mmCIF file of C-alpha atoms and ligand atoms in Angstrom:
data_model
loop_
_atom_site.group_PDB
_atom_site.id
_atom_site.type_symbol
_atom_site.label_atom_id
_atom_site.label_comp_id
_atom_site.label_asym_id
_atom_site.label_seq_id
_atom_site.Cartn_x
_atom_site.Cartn_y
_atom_site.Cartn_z
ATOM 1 C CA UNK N 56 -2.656 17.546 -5.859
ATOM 2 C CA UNK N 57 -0.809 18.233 -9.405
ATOM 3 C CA UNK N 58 -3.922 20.087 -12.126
ATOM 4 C CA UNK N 59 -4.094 18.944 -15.198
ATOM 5 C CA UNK N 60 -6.211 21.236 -17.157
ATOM 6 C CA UNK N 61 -7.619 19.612 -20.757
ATOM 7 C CA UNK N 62 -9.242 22.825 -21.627
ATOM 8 C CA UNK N 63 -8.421 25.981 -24.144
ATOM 9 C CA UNK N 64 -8.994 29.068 -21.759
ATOM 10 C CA UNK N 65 -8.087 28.019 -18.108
ATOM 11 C CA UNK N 66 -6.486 31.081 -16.719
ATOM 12 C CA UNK N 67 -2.881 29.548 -16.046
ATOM 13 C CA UNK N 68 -2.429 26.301 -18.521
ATOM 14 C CA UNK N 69 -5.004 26.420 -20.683
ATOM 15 C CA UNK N 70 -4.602 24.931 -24.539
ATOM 16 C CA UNK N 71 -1.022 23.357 -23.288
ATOM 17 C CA UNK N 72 -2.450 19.686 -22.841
ATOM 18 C CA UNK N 73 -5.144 19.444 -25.302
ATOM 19 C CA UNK N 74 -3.509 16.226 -26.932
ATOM 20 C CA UNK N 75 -3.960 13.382 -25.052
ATOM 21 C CA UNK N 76 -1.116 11.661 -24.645
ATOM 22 C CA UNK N 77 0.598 15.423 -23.908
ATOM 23 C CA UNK N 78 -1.396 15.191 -21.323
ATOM 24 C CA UNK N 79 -1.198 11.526 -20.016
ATOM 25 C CA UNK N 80 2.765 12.554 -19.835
ATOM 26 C CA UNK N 81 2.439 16.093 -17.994
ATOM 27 C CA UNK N 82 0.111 13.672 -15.509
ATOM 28 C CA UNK N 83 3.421 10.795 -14.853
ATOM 29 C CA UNK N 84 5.573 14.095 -14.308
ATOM 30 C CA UNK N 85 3.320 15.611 -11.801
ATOM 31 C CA UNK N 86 3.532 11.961 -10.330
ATOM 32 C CA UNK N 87 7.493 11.639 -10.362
ATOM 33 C CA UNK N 88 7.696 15.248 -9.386
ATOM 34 C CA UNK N 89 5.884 14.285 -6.134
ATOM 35 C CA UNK N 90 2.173 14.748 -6.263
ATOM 36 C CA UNK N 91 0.013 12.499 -3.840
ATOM 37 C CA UNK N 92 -2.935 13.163 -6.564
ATOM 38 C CA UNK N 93 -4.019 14.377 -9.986
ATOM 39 C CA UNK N 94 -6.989 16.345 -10.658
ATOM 40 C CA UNK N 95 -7.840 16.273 -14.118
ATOM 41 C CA UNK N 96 -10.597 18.941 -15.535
ATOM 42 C CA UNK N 97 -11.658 19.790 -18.892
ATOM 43 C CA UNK N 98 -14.175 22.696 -18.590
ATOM 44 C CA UNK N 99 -12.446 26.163 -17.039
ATOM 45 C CA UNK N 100 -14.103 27.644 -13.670
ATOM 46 C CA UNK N 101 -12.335 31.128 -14.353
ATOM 47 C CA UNK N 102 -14.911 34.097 -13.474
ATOM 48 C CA UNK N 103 -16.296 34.749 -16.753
ATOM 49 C CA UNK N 104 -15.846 31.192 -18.547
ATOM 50 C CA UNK N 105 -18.310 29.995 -21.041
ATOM 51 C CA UNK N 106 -19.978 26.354 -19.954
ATOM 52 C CA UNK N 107 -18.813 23.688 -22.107
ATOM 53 C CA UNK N 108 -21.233 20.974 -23.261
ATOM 54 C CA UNK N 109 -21.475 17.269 -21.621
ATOM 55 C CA UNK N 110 -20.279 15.719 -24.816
ATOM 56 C CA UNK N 111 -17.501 18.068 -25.677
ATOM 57 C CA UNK N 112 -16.030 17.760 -21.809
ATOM 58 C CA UNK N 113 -16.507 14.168 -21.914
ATOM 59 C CA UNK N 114 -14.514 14.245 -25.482
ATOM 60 C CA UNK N 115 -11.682 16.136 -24.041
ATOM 61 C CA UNK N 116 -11.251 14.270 -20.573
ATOM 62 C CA UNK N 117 -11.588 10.160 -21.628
ATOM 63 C CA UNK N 118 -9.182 10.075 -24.087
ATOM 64 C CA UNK N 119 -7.011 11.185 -21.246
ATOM 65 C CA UNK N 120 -8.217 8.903 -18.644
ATOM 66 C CA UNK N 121 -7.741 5.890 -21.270
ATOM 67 C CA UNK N 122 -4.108 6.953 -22.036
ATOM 68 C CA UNK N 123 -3.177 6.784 -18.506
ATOM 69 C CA UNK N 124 -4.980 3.458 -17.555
ATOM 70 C CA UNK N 125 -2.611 1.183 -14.814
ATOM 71 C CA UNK N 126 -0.135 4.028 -15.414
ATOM 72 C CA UNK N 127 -0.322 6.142 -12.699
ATOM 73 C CA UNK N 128 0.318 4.693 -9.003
ATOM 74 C CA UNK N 129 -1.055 7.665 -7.018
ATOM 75 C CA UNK N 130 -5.508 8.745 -7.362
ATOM 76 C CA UNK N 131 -7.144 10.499 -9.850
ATOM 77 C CA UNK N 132 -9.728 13.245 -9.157
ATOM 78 C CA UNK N 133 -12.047 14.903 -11.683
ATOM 79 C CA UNK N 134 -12.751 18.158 -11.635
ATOM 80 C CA UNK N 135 -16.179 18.311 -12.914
ATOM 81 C CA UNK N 136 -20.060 19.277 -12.439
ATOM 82 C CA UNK N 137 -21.688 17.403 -14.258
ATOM 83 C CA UNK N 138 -22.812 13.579 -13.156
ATOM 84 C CA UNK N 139 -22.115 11.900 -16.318
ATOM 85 C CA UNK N 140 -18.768 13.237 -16.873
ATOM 86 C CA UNK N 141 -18.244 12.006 -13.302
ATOM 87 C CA UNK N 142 -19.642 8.976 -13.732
ATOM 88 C CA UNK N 143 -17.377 8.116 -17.176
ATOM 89 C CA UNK N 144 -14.699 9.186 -15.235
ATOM 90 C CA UNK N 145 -15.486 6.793 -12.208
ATOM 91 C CA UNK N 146 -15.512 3.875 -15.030
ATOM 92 C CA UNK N 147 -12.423 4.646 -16.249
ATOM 93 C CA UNK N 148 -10.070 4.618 -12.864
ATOM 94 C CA UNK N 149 -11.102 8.135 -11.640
ATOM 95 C CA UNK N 150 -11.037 7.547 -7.889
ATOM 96 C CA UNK N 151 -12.522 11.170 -6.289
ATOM 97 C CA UNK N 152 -14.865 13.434 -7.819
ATOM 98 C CA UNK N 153 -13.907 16.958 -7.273
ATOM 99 C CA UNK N 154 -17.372 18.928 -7.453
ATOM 100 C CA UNK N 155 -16.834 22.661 -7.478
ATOM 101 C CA UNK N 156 -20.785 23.173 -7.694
ATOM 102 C CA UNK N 157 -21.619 20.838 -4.275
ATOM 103 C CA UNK N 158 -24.190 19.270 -6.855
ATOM 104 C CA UNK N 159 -26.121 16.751 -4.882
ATOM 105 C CA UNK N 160 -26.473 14.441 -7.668
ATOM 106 C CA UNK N 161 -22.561 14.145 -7.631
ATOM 107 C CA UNK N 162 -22.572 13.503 -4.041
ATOM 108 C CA UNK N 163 -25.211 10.980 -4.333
ATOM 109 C CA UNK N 164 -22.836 9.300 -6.883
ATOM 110 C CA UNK N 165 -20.186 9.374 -4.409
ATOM 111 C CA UNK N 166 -22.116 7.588 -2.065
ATOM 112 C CA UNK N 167 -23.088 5.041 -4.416
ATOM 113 C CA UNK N 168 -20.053 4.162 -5.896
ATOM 114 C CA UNK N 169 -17.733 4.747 -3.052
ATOM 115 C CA UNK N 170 -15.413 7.542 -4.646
ATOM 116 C CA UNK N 171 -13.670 10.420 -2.672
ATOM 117 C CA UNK N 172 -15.505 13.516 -2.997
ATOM 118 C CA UNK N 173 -14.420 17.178 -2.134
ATOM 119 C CA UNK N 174 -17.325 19.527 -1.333
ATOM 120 C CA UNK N 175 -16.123 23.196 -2.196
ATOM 121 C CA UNK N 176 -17.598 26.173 -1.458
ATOM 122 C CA UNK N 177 -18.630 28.832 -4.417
ATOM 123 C CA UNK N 178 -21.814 30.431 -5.486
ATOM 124 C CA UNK N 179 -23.372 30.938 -8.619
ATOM 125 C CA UNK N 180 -22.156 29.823 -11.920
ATOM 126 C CA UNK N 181 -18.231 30.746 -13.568
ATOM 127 C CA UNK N 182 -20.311 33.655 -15.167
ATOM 128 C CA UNK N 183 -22.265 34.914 -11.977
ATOM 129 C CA UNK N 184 -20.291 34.019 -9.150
ATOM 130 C CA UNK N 185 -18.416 37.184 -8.816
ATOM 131 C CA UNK N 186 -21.521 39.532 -8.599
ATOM 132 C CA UNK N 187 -22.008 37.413 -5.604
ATOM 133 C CA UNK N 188 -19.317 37.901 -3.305
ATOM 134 C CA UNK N 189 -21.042 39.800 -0.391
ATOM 135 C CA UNK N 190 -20.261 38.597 2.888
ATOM 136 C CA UNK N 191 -20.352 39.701 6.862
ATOM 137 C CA UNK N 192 -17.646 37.058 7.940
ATOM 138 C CA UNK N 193 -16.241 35.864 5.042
ATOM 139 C CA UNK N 194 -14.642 32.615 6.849
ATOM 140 C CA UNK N 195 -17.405 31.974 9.387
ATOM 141 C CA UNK N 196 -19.771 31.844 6.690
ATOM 142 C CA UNK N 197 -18.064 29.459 4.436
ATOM 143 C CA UNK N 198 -17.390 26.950 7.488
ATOM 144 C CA UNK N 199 -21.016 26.936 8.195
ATOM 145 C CA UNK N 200 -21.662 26.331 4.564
ATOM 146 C CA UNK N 201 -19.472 23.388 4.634
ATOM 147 C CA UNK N 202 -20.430 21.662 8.139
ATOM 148 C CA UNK N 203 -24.189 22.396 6.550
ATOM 149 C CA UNK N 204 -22.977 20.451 3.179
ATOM 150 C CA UNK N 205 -20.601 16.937 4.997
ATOM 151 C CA UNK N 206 -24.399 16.989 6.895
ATOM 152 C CA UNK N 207 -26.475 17.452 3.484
ATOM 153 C CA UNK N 208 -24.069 14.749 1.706
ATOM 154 C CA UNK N 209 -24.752 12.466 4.785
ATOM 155 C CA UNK N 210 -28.073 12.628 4.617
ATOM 156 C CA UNK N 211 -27.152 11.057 0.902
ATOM 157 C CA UNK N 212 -25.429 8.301 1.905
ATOM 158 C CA UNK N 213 -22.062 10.193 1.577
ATOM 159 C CA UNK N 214 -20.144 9.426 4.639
ATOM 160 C CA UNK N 215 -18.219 12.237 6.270
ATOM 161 C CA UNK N 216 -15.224 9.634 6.171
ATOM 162 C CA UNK N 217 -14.741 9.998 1.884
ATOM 163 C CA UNK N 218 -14.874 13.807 2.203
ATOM 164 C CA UNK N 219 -12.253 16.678 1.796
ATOM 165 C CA UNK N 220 -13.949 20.405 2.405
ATOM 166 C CA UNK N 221 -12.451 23.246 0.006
ATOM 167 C CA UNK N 222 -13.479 27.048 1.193
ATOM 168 C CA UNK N 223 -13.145 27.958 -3.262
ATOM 169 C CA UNK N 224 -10.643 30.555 -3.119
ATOM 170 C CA UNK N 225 -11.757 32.516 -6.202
ATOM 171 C CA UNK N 226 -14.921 31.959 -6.226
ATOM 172 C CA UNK N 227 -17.746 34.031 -5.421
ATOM 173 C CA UNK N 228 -15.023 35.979 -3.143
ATOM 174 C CA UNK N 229 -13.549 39.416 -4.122
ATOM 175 C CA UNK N 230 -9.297 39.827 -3.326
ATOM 176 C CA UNK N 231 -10.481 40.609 0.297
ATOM 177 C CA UNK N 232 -12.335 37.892 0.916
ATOM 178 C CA UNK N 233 -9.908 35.388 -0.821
ATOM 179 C CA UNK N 234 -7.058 36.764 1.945
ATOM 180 C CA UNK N 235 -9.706 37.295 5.240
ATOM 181 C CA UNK N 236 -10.173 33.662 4.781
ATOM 182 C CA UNK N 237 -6.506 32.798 4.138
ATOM 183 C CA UNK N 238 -6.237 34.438 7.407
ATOM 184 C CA UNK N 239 -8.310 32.306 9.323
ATOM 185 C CA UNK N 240 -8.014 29.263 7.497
ATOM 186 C CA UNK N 241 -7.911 27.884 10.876
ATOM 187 C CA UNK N 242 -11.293 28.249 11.658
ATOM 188 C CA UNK N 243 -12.225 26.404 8.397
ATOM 189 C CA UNK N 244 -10.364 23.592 9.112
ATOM 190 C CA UNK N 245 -11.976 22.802 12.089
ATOM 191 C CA UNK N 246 -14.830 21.176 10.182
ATOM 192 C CA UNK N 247 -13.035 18.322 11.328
ATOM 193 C CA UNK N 248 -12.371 16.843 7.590
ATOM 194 C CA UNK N 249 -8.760 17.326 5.383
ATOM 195 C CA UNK N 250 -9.245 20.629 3.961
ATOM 196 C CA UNK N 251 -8.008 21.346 0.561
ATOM 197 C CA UNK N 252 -7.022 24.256 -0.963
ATOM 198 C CA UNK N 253 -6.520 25.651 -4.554
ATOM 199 C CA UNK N 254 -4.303 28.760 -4.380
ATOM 200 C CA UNK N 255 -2.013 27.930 -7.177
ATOM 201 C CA UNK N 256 -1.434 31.323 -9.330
ATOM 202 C CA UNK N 257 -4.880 32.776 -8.337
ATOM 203 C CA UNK N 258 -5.750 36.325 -9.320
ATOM 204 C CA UNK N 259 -6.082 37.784 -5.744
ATOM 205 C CA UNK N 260 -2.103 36.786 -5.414
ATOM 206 C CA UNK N 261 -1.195 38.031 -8.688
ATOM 207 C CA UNK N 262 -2.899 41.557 -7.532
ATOM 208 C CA UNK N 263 -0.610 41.748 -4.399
ATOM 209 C CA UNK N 264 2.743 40.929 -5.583
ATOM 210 C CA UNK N 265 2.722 40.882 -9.446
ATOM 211 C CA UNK N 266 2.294 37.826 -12.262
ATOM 212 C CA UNK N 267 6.237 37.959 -12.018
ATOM 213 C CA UNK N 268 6.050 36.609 -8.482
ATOM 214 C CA UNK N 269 3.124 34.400 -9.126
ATOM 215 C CA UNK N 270 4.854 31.161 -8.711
ATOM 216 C CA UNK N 271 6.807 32.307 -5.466
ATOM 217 C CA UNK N 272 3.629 33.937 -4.020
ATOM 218 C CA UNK N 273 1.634 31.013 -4.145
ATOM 219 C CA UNK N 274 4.200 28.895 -2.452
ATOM 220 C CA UNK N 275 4.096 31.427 0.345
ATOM 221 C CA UNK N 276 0.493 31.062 0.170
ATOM 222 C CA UNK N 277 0.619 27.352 0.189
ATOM 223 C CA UNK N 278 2.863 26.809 2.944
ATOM 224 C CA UNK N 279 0.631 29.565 5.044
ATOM 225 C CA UNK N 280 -2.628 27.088 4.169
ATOM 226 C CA UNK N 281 -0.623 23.996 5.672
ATOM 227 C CA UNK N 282 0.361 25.835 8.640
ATOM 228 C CA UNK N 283 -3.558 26.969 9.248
ATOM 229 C CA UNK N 284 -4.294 23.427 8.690
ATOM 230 C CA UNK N 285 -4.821 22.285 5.314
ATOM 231 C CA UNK N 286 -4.163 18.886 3.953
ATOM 232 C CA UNK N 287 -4.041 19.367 0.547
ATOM 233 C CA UNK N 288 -3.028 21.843 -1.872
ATOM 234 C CA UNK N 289 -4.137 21.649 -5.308
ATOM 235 C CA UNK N 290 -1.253 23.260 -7.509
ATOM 236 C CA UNK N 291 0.006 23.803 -10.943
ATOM 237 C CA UNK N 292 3.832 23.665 -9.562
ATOM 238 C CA UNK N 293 4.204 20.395 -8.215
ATOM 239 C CA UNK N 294 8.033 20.240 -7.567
ATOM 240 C CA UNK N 295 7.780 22.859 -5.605
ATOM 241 C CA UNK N 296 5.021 21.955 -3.655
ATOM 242 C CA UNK N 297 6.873 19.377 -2.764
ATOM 243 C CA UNK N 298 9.639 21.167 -1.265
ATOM 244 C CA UNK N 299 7.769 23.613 0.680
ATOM 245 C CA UNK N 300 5.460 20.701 2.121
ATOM 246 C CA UNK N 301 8.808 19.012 3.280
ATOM 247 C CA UNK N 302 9.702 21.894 4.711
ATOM 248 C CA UNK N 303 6.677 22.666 6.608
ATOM 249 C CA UNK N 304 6.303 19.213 7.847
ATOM 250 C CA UNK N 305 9.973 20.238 9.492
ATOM 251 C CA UNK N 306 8.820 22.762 10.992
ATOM 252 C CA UNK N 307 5.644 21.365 12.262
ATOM 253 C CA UNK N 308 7.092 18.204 14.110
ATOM 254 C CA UNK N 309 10.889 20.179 15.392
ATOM 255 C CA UNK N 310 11.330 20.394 19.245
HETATM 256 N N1 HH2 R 191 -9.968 26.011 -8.571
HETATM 257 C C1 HH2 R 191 -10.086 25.876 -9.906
HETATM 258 C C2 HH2 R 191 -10.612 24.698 -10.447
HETATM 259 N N2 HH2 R 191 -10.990 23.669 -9.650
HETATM 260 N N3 HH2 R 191 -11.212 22.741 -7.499
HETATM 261 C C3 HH2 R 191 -11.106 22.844 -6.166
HETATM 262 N N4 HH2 R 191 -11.465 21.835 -5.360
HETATM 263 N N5 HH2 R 191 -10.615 23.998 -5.589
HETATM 264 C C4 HH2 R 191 -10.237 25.072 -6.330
HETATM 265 O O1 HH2 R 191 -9.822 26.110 -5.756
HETATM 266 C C5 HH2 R 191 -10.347 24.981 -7.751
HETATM 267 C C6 HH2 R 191 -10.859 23.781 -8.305
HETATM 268 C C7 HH2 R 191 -9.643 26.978 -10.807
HETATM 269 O O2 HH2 R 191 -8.302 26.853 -11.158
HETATM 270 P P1 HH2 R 191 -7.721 26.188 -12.502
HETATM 271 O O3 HH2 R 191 -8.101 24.764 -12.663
HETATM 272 O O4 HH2 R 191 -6.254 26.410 -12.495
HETATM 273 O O5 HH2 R 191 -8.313 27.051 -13.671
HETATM 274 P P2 HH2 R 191 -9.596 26.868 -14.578
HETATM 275 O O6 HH2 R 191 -10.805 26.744 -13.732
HETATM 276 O O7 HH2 R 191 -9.591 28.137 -15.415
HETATM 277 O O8 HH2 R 191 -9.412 25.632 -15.411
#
């Protein structure tokens, strides 16, 4: 899953695909570079981030959506709380709503219009979430959380069958945390639907090997998720993505 941030202050890309049709482009290279998907979000989930009004995130993600109608072969996602913004992106070929909050209104809408959905676990808000991050078992907790949430969303209409589970590295979750459930990734995949993961250039990896590394870390990070059983990996470096996903398919299926 290639990101395409249309925001000014995400933590790795932010301000670089502002203009539309910048960003239409960056989402056909992801594509020929080799992503399965595109998430597209226009409001920044960094710790810390100021929220960023309905009309302003709707202003910022359409045009982009509109640029790349019948252009793109492979889904969209949108990486958004709010039910509107989901809902305008639904209209306008969005096929997966990507719902870092586990709103229940956006699962709702999932159930009523069809779309993917991933149900992610966090707590809190951008600004709060971090004060937060107190666990006993980091990774039992947050599978409980998400078997708890595929049975909420069913109880919506949302069948089990449209959803991908995401354990939010980054959020609510101190450097600790982030790697204890990297560790036993395993045990959150067992939920039983694709899990997906967003490790790309994440703080906790820049703190153990440097921003130098960050590109090579999160591969290594990546390819450590598919191994414990994740599906998807939701990265800023597609190309190499790629490659290591190739590689650990290899691996996976050699006698
Ligand atoms: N992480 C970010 C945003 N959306 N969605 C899912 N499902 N999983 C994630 O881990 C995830 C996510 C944060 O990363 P990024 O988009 O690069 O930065 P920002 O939130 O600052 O735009």
């Amino acid at each position: 899953m290639g990101i395409l941030n249309v925001t000014p202050d995400s933590f790795s890309d932010g301000g670089r695909w502002l203009d539309p049709e910048k960003a239409a482009a960056r989402a056909l290279e992801m594509e020929a570079e080799g992503a399965d998907l595109i998430d597209i979000g226009a409001e920044s989930t960094r710790p810390g981030a100021e929220p960023v009004p309905e009309a302003e995130e709707c202003r910022r993600l359409f045009p982009v959506l509109e640029a790349l109608a019948g252009r793109l072969a492979v889904p969209l996602s949108v990486d958004t709380t709010k039910e509107a913004v989901a809902a305008g992106a639904l209209e306008r070929g969005a096929e997966i709503v990507n719902d870092v909050a586990a709103r229940p209104e956006l699962q709702a809408l999932a159930a009523r219009t069809g779309a993917g959905y991933v149900l992610m676990h966090a707590r809190g808000t951008p600004r709060t979430m971090q004060a937060l991050a107190v666990y006993g078992n980091v990774a039992a907790e947050v599978t409980a959380f998400l078997r708890e949430g595929l049975a909420e969303g069913a109880r919506r209409g949302l069948d089990p069958a449209q959803v991908a589970c995401d354990p939010g590295f980054g959020f609510a979750k101190t450097a600790e945390h982030n790697l204890a459930l990297l560790r036993r990734l395993g045990e959150v995949a067992a939920v039983g639907r694709p899990v997906l993961v967003g490790l790309s250039r994440k703080s906790f990896l820049k703190r153990i090997a440097g921003e130098a590394a960050l590109p090579l870390s999160t591969g290594v990070a990546e390819a450590w998720a598919a191994w414990q059983g994740a599906h998807l990996w939701r990265t800023h470096d597609v190309q190499a993505a790629r490659a290591n996903s190739l590689l650990v398919e290899a691996l996976a299926t050699a006698p």
